[in-house]
Coordinates of C-alpha atoms in Angstrom, one line a residue:
M1 CA 108.8 101.4 112.9
K2 CA 112.3 101.0 111.5
T3 CA 114.9 98.3 112.7
V4 CA 118.6 99.2 112.3
I5 CA 120.9 96.1 112.0
L6 CA 124.6 96.7 112.2
C7 CA 126.3 95.0 109.4
G8 CA 129.6 96.5 109.1
G9 CA 131.8 94.2 111.2
R10 CA 134.9 92.2 109.7
G11 CA 134.2 89.2 111.7
M12 CA 137.9 88.6 112.5
R13 CA 137.2 85.5 114.6
L14 CA 135.2 83.9 111.6
R15 CA 138.1 84.2 109.0
E16 CA 137.2 80.7 107.5
Y17 CA 134.3 82.7 106.0
T18 CA 134.8 86.4 106.3
E19 CA 137.7 86.9 103.8
A20 CA 135.1 86.6 101.1
I21 CA 131.9 87.7 102.7
P22 CA 130.9 89.9 105.7
K23 CA 130.0 88.4 109.0
V24 CA 126.3 88.9 108.4
L25 CA 126.2 86.7 105.5
V26 CA 127.8 83.7 107.2
E27 CA 125.2 81.1 107.0
V28 CA 123.0 79.1 109.5
G29 CA 120.8 76.5 108.1
G30 CA 121.7 77.5 104.5
R31 CA 120.6 81.1 105.1
P32 CA 122.8 84.2 106.2
I33 CA 122.4 84.8 110.0
L34 CA 121.2 88.4 109.0
W35 CA 118.2 86.8 107.2
H36 CA 117.4 84.8 110.5
I37 CA 117.5 88.2 112.4
M38 CA 115.2 89.8 109.8
K39 CA 112.7 87.0 109.8
N40 CA 112.5 87.4 113.7
Y41 CA 111.6 91.0 113.5
A42 CA 109.2 90.4 110.5
H43 CA 107.3 87.7 112.6
H44 CA 106.6 90.6 115.0
G45 CA 105.4 92.8 112.2
F46 CA 108.5 95.0 111.9
T47 CA 109.6 94.8 108.3
D48 CA 111.1 98.1 107.6
Y49 CA 114.9 97.7 107.8
V50 CA 118.1 99.9 107.6
L51 CA 121.2 97.9 107.2
A52 CA 124.3 99.6 108.3
L53 CA 126.9 98.5 105.9
G54 CA 130.7 98.5 106.2
Y55 CA 133.2 95.8 105.3
L56 CA 132.2 94.0 102.0
G57 CA 128.8 95.9 102.1
D58 CA 128.2 95.4 98.4
K59 CA 127.9 91.7 99.2
V60 CA 124.9 92.3 101.3
K61 CA 123.3 94.4 98.5
E62 CA 124.1 91.5 96.1
F63 CA 122.6 88.9 98.2
F64 CA 119.2 90.5 98.5
L65 CA 119.1 91.6 94.8
D66 CA 119.9 88.2 93.6
D67 CA 118.0 86.2 96.2
Q68 CA 114.9 88.4 96.6
T69 CA 114.5 90.0 93.3
W70 CA 115.6 87.3 90.7
R71 CA 115.9 83.8 92.2
R72 CA 112.6 83.7 93.9
R73 CA 110.5 85.7 91.5
D74 CA 109.1 85.1 88.0
V75 CA 110.4 87.6 85.5
R76 CA 109.2 88.9 82.1
L77 CA 112.0 90.3 79.9
R78 CA 111.1 92.3 76.6
T79 CA 114.4 92.0 74.6
G80 CA 113.6 94.9 72.4
S81 CA 112.8 97.3 75.2
A82 CA 115.4 99.4 77.0
G83 CA 113.1 99.2 80.3
P84 CA 114.0 96.9 83.2
P85 CA 112.7 93.3 83.4
E86 CA 109.2 93.0 84.9
L87 CA 108.8 91.1 88.2
L88 CA 105.8 88.8 88.2
G89 CA 105.5 88.0 92.0
G90 CA 106.8 85.1 93.9
D91 CA 107.5 84.0 97.3
G92 CA 110.2 86.6 98.4
E93 CA 109.7 88.4 101.7
D94 CA 107.6 91.5 101.8
W95 CA 110.3 93.7 103.5
T96 CA 111.5 97.3 102.8
I97 CA 115.2 97.5 103.0
T98 CA 117.5 100.5 103.1
F99 CA 121.1 99.8 102.4
A100 CA 123.2 102.6 103.9
G101 CA 127.0 102.8 103.7
T102 CA 128.5 103.9 107.1
G103 CA 132.2 103.5 106.5
L104 CA 134.7 100.7 106.5
D105 CA 135.9 101.0 110.1
T106 CA 133.4 103.1 111.7
N107 CA 132.5 102.3 115.4
T108 CA 129.0 101.0 116.2
G109 CA 127.7 104.3 117.6
G110 CA 129.1 106.2 114.6
R111 CA 127.2 103.8 112.2
I112 CA 123.8 104.6 114.0
K113 CA 124.6 108.4 113.9
R114 CA 125.2 108.2 110.1
L115 CA 121.7 106.6 109.7
E116 CA 120.0 109.7 111.2
Q117 CA 118.7 110.9 107.9
H118 CA 117.0 107.4 107.3
L119 CA 115.3 107.4 110.8
D120 CA 113.3 110.6 110.7
D121 CA 109.9 109.3 110.4
G122 CA 109.3 107.9 113.9
D123 CA 109.8 108.7 117.6
V124 CA 111.6 105.3 118.3
F125 CA 113.5 102.7 116.5
F126 CA 114.8 99.2 117.0
A127 CA 118.6 98.5 116.6
T128 CA 120.6 95.2 117.0
Y129 CA 123.8 93.5 116.1
G130 CA 124.1 91.5 112.9
D131 CA 125.4 88.3 114.6
G132 CA 123.0 87.7 117.5
V133 CA 119.8 85.6 117.4
S134 CA 117.1 85.2 120.2
D135 CA 113.5 84.4 121.0
V136 CA 113.0 87.9 122.6
D137 CA 109.5 89.0 122.5
L138 CA 109.9 92.3 120.6
H139 CA 106.4 93.6 121.3
E140 CA 107.1 93.2 125.1
L141 CA 110.4 94.8 124.6
L142 CA 108.8 97.8 122.8
E143 CA 106.1 98.1 125.5
F144 CA 108.8 98.1 128.3
H145 CA 110.5 100.8 126.5
R146 CA 107.4 103.1 126.0
D147 CA 106.4 102.5 129.5
H148 CA 109.7 103.7 131.2
G149 CA 110.1 106.7 128.9
R150 CA 113.8 107.0 129.0
I151 CA 116.0 107.4 125.9
A152 CA 117.3 103.9 125.5
T153 CA 116.6 100.1 126.3
V154 CA 119.1 97.4 126.0
T155 CA 118.2 93.6 126.1
V156 CA 120.3 91.9 128.7
V157 CA 120.9 88.2 128.8
Q158 CA 122.6 85.5 130.9
P159 CA 124.7 83.4 128.5
R160 CA 126.2 80.0 129.6
I161 CA 129.9 80.2 130.5
G162 CA 131.9 78.2 128.1
L163 CA 134.0 76.5 130.8
G164 CA 133.3 74.2 133.7
V165 CA 133.0 76.1 137.1
L166 CA 134.1 74.4 140.5
D167 CA 133.6 75.2 144.2
V168 CA 136.7 74.1 146.2
D169 CA 137.0 74.1 149.8
G170 CA 140.1 75.0 152.0
G171 CA 141.6 71.5 151.6
G172 CA 141.3 71.4 147.8
R173 CA 138.2 69.2 147.9
V174 CA 135.8 69.8 144.9
T175 CA 132.4 70.5 146.6
R176 CA 130.5 71.2 143.2
F177 CA 131.2 71.0 139.5
D178 CA 129.0 72.7 137.0
E179 CA 129.9 72.4 133.3
K180 CA 129.0 75.5 131.3
P181 CA 126.6 77.1 134.1
R182 CA 124.6 80.1 133.3
F183 CA 126.4 83.5 134.0
D184 CA 125.1 85.0 137.1
G185 CA 125.2 88.6 136.0
W186 CA 123.6 90.3 132.8
V187 CA 125.4 91.2 129.5
N188 CA 124.5 93.3 126.6
G189 CA 122.4 91.2 124.2
G190 CA 121.7 93.9 121.6
F191 CA 118.0 94.2 120.7
F192 CA 117.9 97.8 121.6
V193 CA 115.2 100.4 121.4
F194 CA 116.1 104.0 121.0
D195 CA 114.3 107.2 120.9
R196 CA 115.5 110.0 118.7
R197 CA 117.1 111.8 121.7
V198 CA 119.9 109.2 121.3
F199 CA 121.5 111.2 118.4
G200 CA 122.4 113.8 120.9
Y201 CA 124.8 111.3 122.5
L202 CA 126.3 110.1 119.1
D203 CA 128.9 111.6 116.7
D204 CA 130.2 110.2 113.5
N205 CA 132.5 107.7 115.1
S206 CA 131.1 107.1 118.6
D207 CA 131.7 103.8 120.3
L208 CA 128.1 102.6 121.2
E209 CA 129.4 100.2 123.9
R210 CA 132.3 102.2 125.6
E211 CA 131.0 105.7 125.2
T212 CA 127.3 106.1 124.3
L213 CA 125.7 103.5 126.6
V214 CA 128.0 104.5 129.4
Q215 CA 126.9 108.1 129.2
L216 CA 123.3 107.2 128.8
A217 CA 123.5 105.1 132.0
G218 CA 125.3 108.0 133.9
D219 CA 122.5 110.1 132.8
G220 CA 119.8 107.7 134.0
Q221 CA 118.5 107.2 130.5
L222 CA 119.3 103.6 129.9
M223 CA 117.0 100.8 131.0
A224 CA 117.6 97.0 130.9
Y225 CA 115.0 94.5 129.5
Q226 CA 116.0 91.3 131.2
H227 CA 115.5 88.3 128.7
R228 CA 115.6 85.0 130.3
G229 CA 115.0 83.0 127.1
F230 CA 117.3 81.9 124.5
W231 CA 120.1 84.1 123.0
A232 CA 123.2 83.3 121.1
C233 CA 125.9 85.3 119.5
M234 CA 127.9 84.1 116.5
D235 CA 131.4 85.2 117.2
T236 CA 133.5 82.2 116.5
Y237 CA 133.6 79.2 114.2
K238 CA 132.4 77.2 117.1
D239 CA 129.5 79.3 117.6
N240 CA 128.5 78.9 113.9
V241 CA 128.7 75.1 114.2
D242 CA 126.6 75.1 117.3
L243 CA 123.9 77.1 115.6
N244 CA 124.0 75.0 112.5
Q245 CA 123.6 71.9 114.6
R246 CA 120.6 73.5 116.5
W247 CA 119.0 74.3 113.2
A248 CA 119.6 70.8 111.7
C249 CA 118.1 69.0 114.7
G250 CA 115.0 71.2 114.9
H251 CA 116.1 72.9 118.0
A252 CA 116.5 76.5 117.0
P253 CA 114.6 78.5 119.6
W254 CA 115.2 81.8 117.7
R255 CA 113.1 80.5 114.8
V256 CA 109.8 82.0 116.1
W257 CA 108.2 82.3 112.7
R258 CA 105.7 79.6 111.7
E259 CA 106.9 78.5 108.3
G260 CA 109.0 75.3 107.9
Y261 CA 112.7 75.4 108.3
G262 CA 113.4 75.7 104.7
A263 CA 111.1 78.7 104.4

């Protein structure tokens, strides 16, 4: 089963990093956030990825070619041969990655539509954003999707509000103060499951959030998987600092794989 990861965004609120690299390569704990997302899927046994590239997409290719193919592998080179170097194994990840260019400024739904040719070998596929991490159980998510039989499932979450919330009575007296409470409603957390019928709702520049999901909901074809565990989105510099601090202190709930933090 394939996993689409949307990697094309510019990351305008992370300009400290993203003038030189795409948002998905901004690091958490010394590794790109994209790597963390892929490790999570791989932990659940899903290791076939289709990366929807856009802004600075070649940098994503370079990261994996350098990191996985050369740095972490032994190599035998025959200097008199015109053939490529021979890879001798190592501790790289056992993943299959398709790097697919989907346009510089293409909307999210359009990026998925442009991947249709790479997603023709199964009835369903995962898709998620390249800037969100979570401890969502992907097997439970997939089972939920298969049980309900609709076209699409979105994982919904209740993030904490970044401001203090107060209850105030008619006289101006504060009766309750809650610093950064959990949001009462549900928001789109990514970690989608789609079946192939979704391509009938997409064109080459569809907006997944403002068009496709709205249409699916209107047709009764969108279901919500309610995740009450950890979820975080790296939208800003502050978000990046928070995720790095969590990793450094050993409290990174999205790290569901078993190896040590350096692995």
